[in-house]
Every structure is written in C-alpha cells, then in structure tokens.
Amino acid sequence: MKVLVIGGGAREHALCRSLSLDPDVTALHCAPGNAGIAEVATLHEVDPLDGTAVAELAGALGLGGGDLVVVGPEAPLVAGVADAVRARGVPAFGPSAEAARLEGSKAFAKDVMAAAGVPTARAYVCTTAPEVDEALDAFGPPYVVKDDGLAAGKGVVVTGDLAAARAHALSCERVVIEEFLDGPEVSLFAVTDGETVVPLRPAQDFKRAHDADEGPNTGGMGAYTPLPWADPKLVDEVLDTVLQPTVDELRRRGTPFAGLLYAGLAVTSRGVRVIEFNARFGDPETQAVLALLRTPLAALLHAAATGELAAFPPLRWTEGAAVTVVVAAKDYPAAPRTGDPVEGLDEVAAEDAPDAYVLHAGTKRSDDGRIVSAGGRVLSVTATGSDLTVARERAYRAVRRISLDGSHHRTDIARAAAEDARTAGHGG
C-alpha cells in the first residue's frame, strides 16, 4: 500500500511513524510535512487546503484503490480535501466536508447531539450582543464561550471574568455559550466507516500552558494513556451513548461520517457529557495513543476509508503506558518565536530509543542544514513504559537532553495519574 499523509505537525509525524513501521506500507509520502517527518517519509510541497492539488498529487504518486490518503488536520477536512481525493478514485481517511461540520460548527454539533440524544452541556447559540448578555447571565461563572467555527484550538475561553467572556463572544461572528462542566476531561478517539465504530484507548491532554493548569489555553501541552482513575466501563459507555448514536444520526441525515471521530468528554458528577467533537486525530493525544497501538495502522485506516470496518479484527495494544510532553517555543501561545536551533535530537535517538523518541511539530531544516523551530509547539517527546511512572521518567529524561532557547514545557504531565496509580497499587 502507498500512503500519502496530509499535514505537517506532531500528529502527522505520529501517524507517519506508525505507518513507516507497518510492513504493508511500501511507500510513504507526506505533504507538506516537517523536518522530522522527512526522516520517515518523502515530502511534497502542496497547499493542504487545496483539494484539487492534493488529489492531483495523489494521482502523480500513482495512488489507486488499494492505496490511501490520510488527511490529518481539521481545516483541510472542512475544506473538502477528502472529498476531492475520493472523487479521484483514491480511498481517503477523513470525513466529507459536510460531515466534518461536526467540528467546523459547534452549533451544528449541538444540533446533531440533540437529535441523537447524546449527553452534552446546555448551550445557547448567539449572534448578537443582547443574546450574548442573556446567555452569560443565564449560566453565570465560570463562563464557557466557544467560537462557532474553526479556531485552531484557540477558539474557546473559559473564565470567571465576565468582561473577558463578553469580549471573546463579541469578537466571534457566531458563538456558542454553554454551561460549565465539572469533572476531569477525557479524549476518546474512534475509527469509523460511517456504520461500525471502533474506539481506541482513552487519553487525557493538558490544555493550559503551565504547571498546575495555570496560564493561557493552548493547543495542548502533553497527554497520557491509559487513565488509571477512569471507570473500566468508560469506553463501552461512551461508545453506546455518544459515538454510535452520533455516527448513526449523521448517516440518517445522508451525511455519513467516515474517519476519526474524537469525543472530548467531561466525566461529571451527573455522568459523562460531551464537551466537543473533533473530526480528526487530536494533538497531542495521538502521539500517546498510537505509541501503544500494535495493530498495523494502514489496514485499520484503509478499512474505515472503504467501508470494511465490520470485518476488521479486534485491535491489539501494547501493555503499559505512554506519555507525551510538548516542548513549546519562547512566548507560546501568545507570540511564539521561531528560527531557534533545536539541539539534542541525536542524543535522544542514541540514548533513549526505542522507549522514548521525538515527534516534530513546528520544525524545518534551515539553509545550513540545522533543524530550527518553525511554530509554537515545536516538539512532542513521547515515551512508553510498563506504567505511567516509568513512561514519565523516560519522557522527561529525553526532554532534558533537548536544547531550544527560551522554550518551555510542563513538568506535571501525568504526574497526578501516576501517583494515583501507585497509591491504588495497580501500577499505572
């Protein structure tokens, strides 16, 4: 199988890494990729939002019905890139533009959930200042204000400051204001072909920039799996009450969702509630989840892309745990500095592999051949181990080998979960 991955972040590096280890993958391409992905895939220049250009690239690479295009980020999916590839006769892993509205419009997602009976936060959709004021007053603090459209992970404000909440709401063309959900958050990915839904392992990510959940919201500063504190029945419950009903409702509407359905969940005192849906693998949870997946990735994604998931064998997983720590550029997320050299990558490869490795997010190779920062989140350092404690130690040991001027990272990724697991005596 020849595979083309669209995107250039750490999520795409994680996908490419897993695909490169799959013996069925005979050629691996990525567009546009990054400096790390270049080590495992052939890179191509293409506008990821241009469906015609992506489809033409797939054709030029000789991809056919037995091959696969994997669309990583949300913006190309909402722009219809997967549709353009499928129209060219090449299987694409990723929902249609119509189905990707589940992420592209918070209001659409709320409508689907209401129709499917999926538990979620109560919400108002607002387009005027009086509507905003009424909604904020109805719920009270903490205020949860979400830009209706795509905002690259930065469209959500959760604050006790009424003025800040109102300002964010009024800066959006259309906004969803909803009740605050208490309880820990969980990310659960599921691969689906529009009928069959196959959940992956649940993970937890860390959105705030600094330790102890301080600082501004980010695209994600780290993640881990499994969740020793979660109910063992959680995945089955979410499959029955959230994932399958949502997929069934979209198929009933004539816009079947085939690809990666990502449910962001709050485990509240009143049960599991959906915070949001995404239409693609999440970053940085993908880095941790794929680190433990033993089932060859290409066949799984191809089965979803071609409607053959019902016959796919049960997923196989490596025992143990995985932890991902994001190394971010100076002044991320406000105004990240780019162009700084990244040092220590060879040392991680020499000293820590295969238990720990670096996935590139925002990097490029400079004219003099050095790897330099090219984005806010620069690296995702991922490690596996027999339990969360071991995986954490390996991840942070690798992080300490890396030098990037002015960079910052959280030191508490998975710390509480590892301590809880040790206290409970079941090892992580």
Short mmCIF file of C-alpha atoms in Angstrom, two decimals:
data_model
loop_
_atom_site.label_atom_id
_atom_site.label_comp_id
_atom_site.label_asym_id
_atom_site.label_seq_id
_atom_site.Cartn_x
_atom_site.Cartn_y
_atom_site.Cartn_z
CA MET A 1 0.00 0.00 0.00
CA LYS A 2 1.18 3.51 -0.89
CA VAL A 3 0.14 6.15 1.67
CA LEU A 4 0.05 9.95 1.48
CA VAL A 5 -0.43 11.88 4.74
CA ILE A 6 -1.63 15.49 4.58
CA GLY A 7 -0.37 17.87 7.27
CA GLY A 8 2.83 18.91 8.96
CA GLY A 9 2.52 18.70 12.74
CA ALA A 10 3.36 16.24 15.51
CA ARG A 11 0.07 14.43 14.93
CA GLU A 12 1.13 13.79 11.33
CA HIS A 13 4.61 12.75 12.49
CA ALA A 14 2.99 10.24 14.86
CA LEU A 15 0.83 8.92 12.02
CA CYS A 16 3.81 8.72 9.67
CA ARG A 17 5.94 7.00 12.30
CA SER A 18 3.30 4.29 12.83
CA LEU A 19 2.75 3.92 9.09
CA SER A 20 6.51 3.66 8.47
CA LEU A 21 6.64 0.72 10.89
CA ASP A 22 3.77 -1.04 9.06
CA PRO A 23 5.18 -3.77 6.79
CA ASP A 24 2.24 -3.32 4.37
CA VAL A 25 3.25 0.26 3.57
CA THR A 26 5.57 0.15 0.56
CA ALA A 27 5.84 3.93 0.01
CA LEU A 28 5.11 6.74 2.46
CA HIS A 29 4.61 10.37 1.42
CA CYS A 30 3.67 13.48 3.39
CA ALA A 31 2.65 16.97 2.29
CA PRO A 32 3.90 19.38 3.43
CA GLY A 33 5.47 17.54 6.41
CA ASN A 34 8.28 18.87 8.59
CA ALA A 35 11.95 18.22 9.36
CA GLY A 36 11.20 15.13 11.47
CA ILE A 37 8.68 13.60 9.10
CA ALA A 38 11.32 13.88 6.35
CA GLU A 39 13.23 11.08 8.11
CA VAL A 40 10.42 8.55 7.54
CA ALA A 41 8.50 9.88 4.51
CA THR A 42 9.09 11.63 1.19
CA LEU A 43 7.94 15.24 1.49
CA HIS A 44 5.99 17.19 -1.13
CA GLU A 45 5.02 20.85 -1.35
CA VAL A 46 1.27 21.26 -1.56
CA ASP A 47 -1.38 23.58 -0.14
CA PRO A 48 -3.17 21.27 2.34
CA LEU A 49 -6.40 23.27 1.86
CA ASP A 50 -6.45 22.80 -1.93
CA GLY A 51 -8.38 19.61 -2.59
CA THR A 52 -7.64 19.65 -6.30
CA ALA A 53 -3.90 19.98 -5.68
CA VAL A 54 -3.93 17.17 -3.10
CA ALA A 55 -5.90 14.90 -5.44
CA GLU A 56 -3.51 15.67 -8.29
CA LEU A 57 -0.55 14.85 -6.04
CA ALA A 58 -2.15 11.51 -5.15
CA GLY A 59 -2.57 10.82 -8.86
CA ALA A 60 1.00 11.85 -9.67
CA LEU A 61 2.26 9.45 -6.97
CA GLY A 62 0.31 6.63 -8.61
CA LEU A 63 -2.14 6.08 -5.76
CA GLY A 64 -5.14 3.91 -6.60
CA GLY A 65 -7.94 1.97 -4.92
CA GLY A 66 -5.60 -0.16 -2.84
CA ASP A 67 -3.76 2.87 -1.50
CA LEU A 68 -4.66 5.59 0.99
CA VAL A 69 -4.63 9.33 1.65
CA VAL A 70 -4.80 10.29 5.34
CA VAL A 71 -5.95 13.87 5.97
CA GLY A 72 -4.55 14.95 9.32
CA PRO A 73 -5.73 18.48 10.26
CA GLU A 74 -9.26 19.79 10.61
CA ALA A 75 -9.09 22.73 8.18
CA PRO A 76 -8.46 20.58 5.06
CA LEU A 77 -11.31 18.26 6.09
CA VAL A 78 -13.74 21.15 6.48
CA ALA A 79 -12.47 22.46 3.13
CA GLY A 80 -13.42 19.18 1.44
CA VAL A 81 -9.97 17.76 0.71
CA ALA A 82 -11.05 14.18 1.49
CA ASP A 83 -13.98 14.56 -0.93
CA ALA A 84 -11.65 15.69 -3.72
CA VAL A 85 -9.36 12.70 -3.17
CA ARG A 86 -12.27 10.24 -3.17
CA ALA A 87 -13.61 11.81 -6.36
CA ARG A 88 -10.26 10.88 -7.93
CA GLY A 89 -10.87 7.22 -7.01
CA VAL A 90 -8.40 7.05 -4.11
CA PRO A 91 -9.57 5.98 -0.63
CA ALA A 92 -9.26 8.83 1.87
CA PHE A 93 -9.27 8.54 5.64
CA GLY A 94 -11.22 11.57 6.80
CA PRO A 95 -14.84 12.70 6.73
CA SER A 96 -16.54 14.65 3.97
CA ALA A 97 -16.77 18.43 4.28
CA GLU A 98 -20.43 18.01 5.20
CA ALA A 99 -19.73 15.51 7.99
CA ALA A 100 -16.68 17.49 9.18
CA ARG A 101 -19.10 20.26 10.17
CA LEU A 102 -19.29 18.26 13.40
CA GLU A 103 -16.03 20.05 14.22
CA GLY A 104 -16.36 23.00 11.86
CA SER A 105 -19.51 24.29 13.57
CA LYS A 106 -20.18 23.97 17.30
CA ALA A 107 -23.84 24.83 16.64
CA PHE A 108 -24.16 22.01 14.09
CA ALA A 109 -22.60 19.60 16.60
CA LYS A 110 -25.13 20.64 19.25
CA ASP A 111 -27.96 20.06 16.78
CA VAL A 112 -26.69 16.57 15.94
CA MET A 113 -26.27 15.70 19.63
CA ALA A 114 -29.79 16.88 20.44
CA ALA A 115 -31.23 14.75 17.65
CA ALA A 116 -29.16 11.72 18.68
CA GLY A 117 -29.88 12.05 22.39
CA VAL A 118 -26.18 12.49 23.21
CA PRO A 119 -25.49 13.96 26.67
CA THR A 120 -23.81 17.36 26.47
CA ALA A 121 -23.74 20.76 28.13
CA ARG A 122 -26.77 23.03 27.81
CA ALA A 123 -25.94 25.83 25.40
CA TYR A 124 -27.12 28.93 23.58
CA VAL A 125 -26.09 29.90 20.04
CA CYS A 126 -25.68 33.69 19.88
CA THR A 127 -25.14 36.16 17.04
CA THR A 128 -25.98 39.49 18.74
CA ALA A 129 -24.78 41.34 21.83
CA PRO A 130 -28.17 41.07 23.63
CA GLU A 131 -28.19 37.30 23.02
CA VAL A 132 -24.64 37.06 24.39
CA ASP A 133 -25.54 39.02 27.52
CA GLU A 134 -28.64 36.91 28.11
CA ALA A 135 -26.69 33.65 27.76
CA LEU A 136 -23.83 34.75 30.03
CA ASP A 137 -26.36 35.87 32.64
CA ALA A 138 -28.28 32.58 32.39
CA PHE A 139 -25.26 30.39 33.13
CA GLY A 140 -23.10 32.60 35.34
CA PRO A 141 -19.40 31.95 36.02
CA PRO A 142 -17.25 30.19 35.11
CA TYR A 143 -18.20 31.25 31.58
CA VAL A 144 -17.62 28.89 28.64
CA VAL A 145 -17.53 30.78 25.33
CA LYS A 146 -16.78 28.97 22.05
CA ASP A 147 -16.25 30.41 18.60
CA ASP A 148 -18.71 28.51 16.39
CA GLY A 149 -16.11 27.95 13.66
CA LEU A 150 -12.61 26.52 13.46
CA ALA A 151 -10.06 28.44 15.52
CA ALA A 152 -7.03 26.11 15.54
CA GLY A 153 -7.68 25.03 19.12
CA LYS A 154 -7.79 28.61 20.38
CA GLY A 155 -11.47 29.50 19.99
CA VAL A 156 -12.58 28.51 23.48
CA VAL A 157 -12.42 30.80 26.50
CA VAL A 158 -13.22 29.51 30.00
CA THR A 159 -13.08 32.33 32.52
CA GLY A 160 -14.65 33.77 35.64
CA ASP A 161 -14.20 37.26 34.19
CA LEU A 162 -17.47 38.45 32.69
CA ALA A 163 -15.81 41.22 30.67
CA ALA A 164 -13.30 38.80 29.13
CA ALA A 165 -16.04 36.30 28.31
CA ARG A 166 -18.17 39.01 26.70
CA ALA A 167 -15.25 40.40 24.71
CA HIS A 168 -14.42 36.97 23.27
CA ALA A 169 -18.07 36.34 22.44
CA LEU A 170 -18.43 39.64 20.61
CA SER A 171 -15.23 39.00 18.62
CA CYS A 172 -16.87 35.94 17.04
CA GLU A 173 -19.36 36.05 14.19
CA ARG A 174 -21.41 33.31 15.84
CA VAL A 175 -20.71 31.95 19.29
CA VAL A 176 -21.84 29.06 21.47
CA ILE A 177 -22.15 29.87 25.18
CA GLU A 178 -22.68 26.86 27.40
CA GLU A 179 -22.81 25.66 30.97
CA PHE A 180 -19.53 24.78 32.66
CA LEU A 181 -18.98 21.04 33.09
CA ASP A 182 -17.25 19.89 36.26
CA GLY A 183 -15.00 16.85 36.49
CA PRO A 184 -11.92 15.51 34.71
CA GLU A 185 -11.69 15.60 30.93
CA VAL A 186 -11.12 12.60 28.67
CA SER A 187 -10.31 12.36 24.97
CA LEU A 188 -11.64 9.28 23.22
CA PHE A 189 -10.86 8.62 19.55
CA ALA A 190 -12.87 6.23 17.42
CA VAL A 191 -12.22 5.00 13.90
CA THR A 192 -15.45 4.65 11.92
CA ASP A 193 -16.53 3.86 8.36
CA GLY A 194 -19.91 5.54 8.85
CA GLU A 195 -21.56 2.46 10.39
CA THR A 196 -19.14 0.45 12.51
CA VAL A 197 -17.36 2.36 15.29
CA VAL A 198 -14.05 1.11 16.74
CA PRO A 199 -12.89 3.07 19.81
CA LEU A 200 -9.20 3.49 20.60
CA ARG A 201 -7.71 3.91 24.09
CA PRO A 202 -8.86 6.94 26.09
CA ALA A 203 -6.31 9.64 26.83
CA GLN A 204 -6.09 12.89 28.75
CA ASP A 205 -4.45 16.06 27.49
CA PHE A 206 -3.32 19.24 29.22
CA LYS A 207 -4.54 22.49 27.65
CA ARG A 208 -3.06 25.15 29.92
CA ALA A 209 0.44 26.41 29.15
CA HIS A 210 1.96 25.97 32.61
CA ASP A 211 2.06 23.53 35.52
CA ALA A 212 -0.99 23.09 37.76
CA ASP A 213 -3.22 24.18 34.87
CA GLU A 214 -2.05 27.77 35.07
CA GLY A 215 -1.61 30.15 32.15
CA PRO A 216 -3.43 30.57 28.85
CA ASN A 217 -5.18 27.87 26.83
CA THR A 218 -3.03 26.19 24.20
CA GLY A 219 -3.40 23.56 21.52
CA GLY A 220 -2.20 21.05 24.14
CA MET A 221 0.99 20.71 26.21
CA GLY A 222 1.05 16.95 26.77
CA ALA A 223 -1.01 13.80 27.10
CA TYR A 224 -1.01 10.30 28.54
CA THR A 225 -2.75 6.96 28.30
CA PRO A 226 -4.19 4.82 29.91
CA LEU A 227 -6.27 6.58 32.59
CA PRO A 228 -5.91 4.57 35.80
CA TRP A 229 -8.58 6.66 37.53
CA ALA A 230 -11.26 6.09 34.88
CA ASP A 231 -14.06 3.55 35.17
CA PRO A 232 -13.12 0.41 33.18
CA LYS A 233 -16.57 0.60 31.56
CA LEU A 234 -16.00 4.18 30.33
CA VAL A 235 -15.13 3.29 26.72
CA ASP A 236 -18.13 0.98 26.32
CA GLU A 237 -20.41 3.60 27.87
CA VAL A 238 -19.17 6.33 25.53
CA LEU A 239 -19.46 4.02 22.53
CA ASP A 240 -23.10 3.27 23.41
CA THR A 241 -24.24 6.75 24.46
CA VAL A 242 -22.08 9.10 22.37
CA LEU A 243 -20.09 7.66 19.47
CA GLN A 244 -22.51 5.17 17.90
CA PRO A 245 -25.58 7.44 18.23
CA THR A 246 -23.68 10.33 16.62
CA VAL A 247 -22.48 8.20 13.70
CA ASP A 248 -25.99 6.77 13.28
CA GLU A 249 -27.56 10.25 13.26
CA LEU A 250 -25.16 11.57 10.63
CA ARG A 251 -25.82 8.54 8.43
CA ARG A 252 -29.59 9.08 8.90
CA ARG A 253 -29.13 12.66 7.66
CA GLY A 254 -27.44 11.40 4.50
CA THR A 255 -24.00 12.71 5.51
CA PRO A 256 -22.24 9.63 6.88
CA PHE A 257 -19.14 10.30 8.96
CA ALA A 258 -16.20 8.08 7.97
CA GLY A 259 -12.82 8.79 9.52
CA LEU A 260 -11.70 9.67 13.02
CA LEU A 261 -14.40 10.81 15.43
CA TYR A 262 -12.87 12.45 18.51
CA ALA A 263 -15.08 12.99 21.54
CA GLY A 264 -13.85 15.47 24.11
CA LEU A 265 -15.62 14.43 27.31
CA ALA A 266 -16.16 15.63 30.85
CA VAL A 267 -16.71 12.94 33.49
CA THR A 268 -19.11 14.95 35.63
CA SER A 269 -20.95 14.21 38.85
CA ARG A 270 -24.03 13.63 36.65
CA GLY A 271 -22.29 11.28 34.22
CA VAL A 272 -20.30 11.62 31.01
CA ARG A 273 -21.01 14.74 28.93
CA VAL A 274 -19.61 15.74 25.52
CA ILE A 275 -17.61 18.97 25.58
CA GLU A 276 -16.88 18.94 21.85
CA PHE A 277 -16.40 16.75 18.81
CA ASN A 278 -13.42 16.85 16.51
CA ALA A 279 -13.29 15.28 13.06
CA ARG A 280 -9.65 14.14 13.20
CA PHE A 281 -6.94 12.73 15.45
CA GLY A 282 -6.22 15.08 18.36
CA ASP A 283 -2.81 16.57 19.06
CA PRO A 284 -1.08 15.68 21.44
CA GLU A 285 -3.22 12.67 22.44
CA THR A 286 -2.49 10.88 19.14
CA GLN A 287 1.19 10.78 19.98
CA ALA A 288 0.49 8.82 23.20
CA VAL A 289 -2.31 6.61 21.89
CA LEU A 290 -0.51 5.46 18.73
CA ALA A 291 2.60 4.67 20.78
CA LEU A 292 0.69 1.72 22.27
CA LEU A 293 -1.25 0.53 19.21
CA ARG A 294 0.12 -2.79 17.92
CA THR A 295 -2.44 -3.30 15.15
CA PRO A 296 -0.90 -2.17 11.84
CA LEU A 297 -2.27 1.32 11.23
CA ALA A 298 -2.56 1.33 7.43
CA ALA A 299 -5.01 -1.58 7.24
CA LEU A 300 -7.17 -0.09 10.02
CA LEU A 301 -7.46 3.30 8.33
CA HIS A 302 -7.98 1.71 4.90
CA ALA A 303 -10.82 -0.43 6.26
CA ALA A 304 -12.50 2.72 7.60
CA ALA A 305 -11.99 4.53 4.30
CA THR A 306 -13.50 1.67 2.28
CA GLY A 307 -16.45 0.64 4.48
CA GLU A 308 -14.94 -2.62 5.66
CA LEU A 309 -14.52 -1.98 9.38
CA ALA A 310 -17.13 -4.55 10.48
CA ALA A 311 -14.85 -7.38 9.33
CA PHE A 312 -11.71 -5.89 10.87
CA PRO A 313 -10.14 -7.95 13.70
CA PRO A 314 -10.11 -6.57 17.27
CA LEU A 315 -7.39 -4.01 17.93
CA ARG A 316 -4.21 -5.15 19.67
CA TRP A 317 -2.39 -2.97 22.20
CA THR A 318 0.97 -2.97 23.95
CA GLU A 319 0.60 -3.32 27.70
CA GLY A 320 1.81 -0.39 29.76
CA ALA A 321 1.55 3.37 29.38
CA ALA A 322 2.60 6.24 27.14
CA VAL A 323 3.32 9.88 27.98
CA THR A 324 3.85 12.83 25.62
CA VAL A 325 5.43 16.13 26.71
CA VAL A 326 5.25 19.13 24.38
CA VAL A 327 8.27 21.43 24.11
CA ALA A 328 6.97 24.87 23.11
CA ALA A 329 8.73 27.90 21.69
CA LYS A 330 9.52 31.05 23.66
CA ASP A 331 6.35 33.11 24.27
CA TYR A 332 3.97 30.37 23.08
CA PRO A 333 0.98 30.65 22.78
CA ALA A 334 0.84 34.46 22.59
CA ALA A 335 3.60 35.23 20.05
CA PRO A 336 5.91 32.24 19.64
CA ARG A 337 9.42 32.95 18.43
CA THR A 338 10.67 30.87 15.52
CA GLY A 339 14.04 30.23 13.89
CA ASP A 340 15.85 28.97 17.00
CA PRO A 341 18.13 25.91 16.59
CA VAL A 342 16.91 22.65 18.15
CA GLU A 343 19.76 20.69 19.75
CA GLY A 344 19.91 17.27 21.40
CA LEU A 345 17.78 15.27 18.98
CA ASP A 346 20.64 12.93 18.07
CA GLU A 347 21.31 12.29 21.78
CA VAL A 348 17.69 11.23 22.34
CA ALA A 349 17.87 8.90 19.34
CA ALA A 350 21.15 7.41 20.58
CA GLU A 351 20.40 7.16 24.29
CA ASP A 352 16.63 6.79 24.72
CA ALA A 353 15.23 4.95 21.68
CA PRO A 354 13.09 2.95 21.29
CA ASP A 355 11.47 3.68 24.68
CA ALA A 356 11.45 7.44 24.04
CA TYR A 357 11.51 9.40 20.80
CA VAL A 358 10.87 12.88 19.45
CA LEU A 359 7.98 13.76 17.16
CA HIS A 360 8.37 17.07 15.36
CA ALA A 361 5.53 19.61 15.39
CA GLY A 362 6.84 23.01 14.32
CA THR A 363 10.28 22.44 12.79
CA LYS A 364 12.07 22.96 9.50
CA ARG A 365 15.59 22.49 8.18
CA SER A 366 17.46 25.77 7.74
CA ASP A 367 19.65 26.65 4.77
CA ASP A 368 22.74 25.50 6.69
CA GLY A 369 21.14 22.10 7.43
CA ARG A 370 20.22 22.66 11.06
CA ILE A 371 16.79 21.88 12.48
CA VAL A 372 15.16 25.08 13.74
CA SER A 373 11.83 25.96 15.33
CA ALA A 374 9.05 26.91 12.92
CA GLY A 375 5.95 27.01 15.11
CA GLY A 376 4.58 27.43 18.61
CA ARG A 377 4.57 23.80 19.64
CA VAL A 378 7.95 22.62 18.40
CA LEU A 379 8.35 19.01 19.59
CA SER A 380 6.32 16.22 21.17
CA VAL A 381 8.59 13.99 23.25
CA THR A 382 6.88 10.61 23.63
CA ALA A 383 7.83 7.66 25.81
CA THR A 384 6.39 4.28 26.72
CA GLY A 385 6.90 2.17 29.82
CA SER A 386 5.47 -0.59 31.97
CA ASP A 387 3.37 2.03 33.80
CA LEU A 388 2.84 5.79 33.88
CA THR A 389 5.68 6.35 36.34
CA VAL A 390 8.23 4.67 34.06
CA ALA A 391 6.85 6.33 30.94
CA ARG A 392 7.02 9.77 32.64
CA GLU A 393 10.61 9.24 33.75
CA ARG A 394 11.65 8.26 30.23
CA ALA A 395 9.81 11.16 28.61
CA TYR A 396 11.30 13.79 30.91
CA ARG A 397 14.79 12.28 30.66
CA ALA A 398 14.55 12.77 26.89
CA VAL A 399 13.17 16.30 27.31
CA ARG A 400 16.21 17.22 29.41
CA ARG A 401 18.52 16.31 26.53
CA ILE A 402 16.85 18.84 24.23
CA SER A 403 18.01 22.43 23.98
CA LEU A 404 15.83 25.16 22.45
CA ASP A 405 16.50 28.71 23.56
CA GLY A 406 13.61 30.19 25.55
CA SER A 407 11.48 27.06 25.28
CA HIS A 408 9.10 25.89 27.96
CA HIS A 409 7.27 22.69 28.85
CA ARG A 410 5.05 21.44 31.63
CA THR A 411 6.69 19.28 34.29
CA ASP A 412 3.47 17.73 35.60
CA ILE A 413 2.14 15.74 32.62
CA ALA A 414 0.54 12.54 34.03
CA ARG A 415 2.05 13.18 37.47
CA ALA A 416 -1.21 13.01 39.41
CA ALA A 417 -2.40 9.94 37.48
CA ALA A 418 0.90 8.15 38.10
CA GLU A 419 0.69 8.94 41.81
CA ASP A 420 -2.93 7.78 41.96
CA ALA A 421 -1.98 4.53 40.24
CA ARG A 422 0.87 3.90 42.68
CA THR A 423 -1.37 4.66 45.64
CA ALA A 424 -4.05 2.33 44.34
CA GLY A 425 -1.42 -0.37 43.90
CA HIS A 426 -2.21 -1.23 40.33
CA GLY A 427 0.90 0.15 38.78
CA GLY A 428 -0.42 2.56 36.13
#
